[in-house]
């Protein structure tokens, strides 16, 4: 997803001379292609994330479109107040980009587990929150956010994810993407769990039941309308996020479902509890542990 | 303004008043009729709690009608207790949480430098605010990149909000510290208009400039000068009357 982001960023920078990229001393072997092509619009601010966001806001208040880049937790939690006050309150044209969402850097320890970012940023006023599912969505997300002025948080995986989409889906702001049809259940995923959900659905199909699968790359604005439709269409809605269950996808779906009179959808949620978790764990093992892999999602579907 | 709203921060406004008067009276290339003028100088009041002083100066310069000041800090007014840009012509950036303004100023300075039209960026900091680590991140960045179109001013009134600076977190030798980070340092009497004008117009040609403006919290009002409690207290009608008398009835 990282590569898709950087390539799309460079293409947009070619067309938009006001586009700047700031990094908090990260991006080795990733950001060089931007830095060498657009040296006057690239700044490594050093390991100083609070300053990075303030500088980004100042540039944006001077007419620039600015992208900040670091590993998820450092791009967000480290400088959250700057995001809130300098970016959101000014509605500054700053795009906060975090790499390594979920357990992408699982072996590196809890400081590098990006779990709370989505729900914390979803709580901030006036900021879009994006968690694309694969490199195709990552490219579309990058282009979309760069063409719309205003604060955005983009949570990426890292490198090496397979494309789930064979061709580019429609990617409208604030809308879920319907990837698979079915009527016996609906699985909604955010971030890189789309492939797991599709595998689970394919396996469930062998028992004669079909699950619809929707990708939700836009956590904010949230597609409450689609969820409201789902409330009367499906007997079960299962949400899955590689993130804490604390104000992200599950919570947003729950609020939307709860507001529908005559809802028949039972809500099941899969995600990471707000507890001290494993220190050293690969992404695949973490997904298995928290029921976020295909086997885990299938198990949730199979229980009434 | 402060009395009417039973607001706080009078002491901090009075220590900054001369700095603001010189900036907006003699230094800043800004246009009250065209507040978004391209290539203008920019002023960021990072010590956002002195908002009343900034609003008063902006009104004096004609950025908005002086009658707005009567609603400072009151329901629905755009003039919030701390500096807010929303609906307030002339305010470049909202502040109020200390430690943000110098970073924003750096960003503005980078953009102005890229534009190449000689626009300058001025950032007013409080002394207590220099406790915030984020300030020093910005200090390092500006020093490293030689942001010579950036000028920081420290309203050095020696009192913060729960004690004197020397008791809480000693800043001295402040000039030496900032110089070590690559800034040009000027130390002046922050109530001397001629010294302020000189320091703020003759910026260093290769390094960012910091003006350490030695000031007195509550300056000009005998019972407020150098007193911690006037960071918080709101003047009573009698105190207001006496203060205005001492200040020469110039609000």
Short mmCIF file of C-alpha atoms in Angstrom, two decimals, chain A residues 20 40 43-59 61-64 78 81-83 85-86 89-91, chain B residues 40 42 83-86 92-95 97-100 102-112 114 132 134 137-138 141 145:
data_model
loop_
_atom_site.label_atom_id
_atom_site.label_comp_id
_atom_site.label_asym_id
_atom_site.label_seq_id
_atom_site.Cartn_x
_atom_site.Cartn_y
_atom_site.Cartn_z
CA UNK A 20 4.54 19.44 -0.05
CA UNK A 40 11.97 22.20 -2.84
CA UNK A 43 11.22 18.42 4.27
CA UNK A 44 12.56 15.89 6.74
CA UNK A 45 11.80 17.63 10.02
CA UNK A 46 13.65 15.02 12.03
CA UNK A 47 12.17 12.91 14.82
CA UNK A 48 9.84 15.71 15.86
CA UNK A 49 6.24 14.89 15.09
CA UNK A 50 4.56 17.68 17.04
CA UNK A 51 6.64 20.20 15.15
CA UNK A 52 5.96 18.37 11.89
CA UNK A 53 2.22 18.85 12.21
CA UNK A 54 2.57 22.49 13.27
CA UNK A 55 4.87 23.18 10.34
CA UNK A 56 2.41 21.43 8.05
CA UNK A 57 -0.39 23.63 9.35
CA UNK A 58 1.68 26.76 8.81
CA UNK A 59 2.45 25.75 5.24
CA UNK A 61 -2.29 28.29 6.06
CA UNK A 62 0.04 29.78 3.46
CA UNK A 63 -1.71 28.02 0.59
CA UNK A 64 0.06 24.68 0.37
CA UNK A 78 2.42 11.66 19.33
CA UNK A 81 -3.13 18.01 19.93
CA UNK A 82 -1.41 19.62 17.00
CA UNK A 83 -3.72 17.66 14.70
CA UNK A 85 -5.79 22.50 17.12
CA UNK A 86 -3.48 23.40 14.27
CA UNK A 89 -9.64 23.73 13.98
CA UNK A 90 -8.14 25.65 11.07
CA UNK A 91 -9.51 23.09 8.60
CA UNK B 40 2.06 40.01 3.66
CA UNK B 42 2.43 37.26 9.30
CA UNK B 83 -6.73 33.86 20.09
CA UNK B 84 -9.16 32.49 17.52
CA UNK B 85 -9.07 33.02 13.78
CA UNK B 86 -12.64 32.04 13.05
CA UNK B 92 -3.35 34.37 11.17
CA UNK B 93 -3.64 31.37 13.47
CA UNK B 94 -5.63 30.22 16.45
CA UNK B 95 -3.64 29.43 19.56
CA UNK B 97 -2.44 25.62 23.82
CA UNK B 98 1.14 26.71 24.36
CA UNK B 99 3.94 25.46 22.19
CA UNK B 100 2.21 25.38 18.83
CA UNK B 102 6.48 28.63 16.57
CA UNK B 103 5.96 25.45 14.54
CA UNK B 104 3.17 27.09 12.58
CA UNK B 105 5.40 30.11 12.15
CA UNK B 106 8.15 27.90 10.73
CA UNK B 107 5.72 26.50 8.20
CA UNK B 108 4.66 29.98 7.19
CA UNK B 109 8.30 31.03 6.95
CA UNK B 110 9.16 28.11 4.67
CA UNK B 111 6.26 29.04 2.38
CA UNK B 112 7.22 32.72 2.39
CA UNK B 114 9.71 29.71 -1.30
CA UNK B 132 7.08 23.06 26.01
CA UNK B 134 7.64 21.33 20.86
CA UNK B 137 11.73 21.21 18.04
CA UNK B 138 10.81 24.31 16.09
CA UNK B 141 14.38 23.24 12.71
CA UNK B 145 17.51 25.72 7.97
#
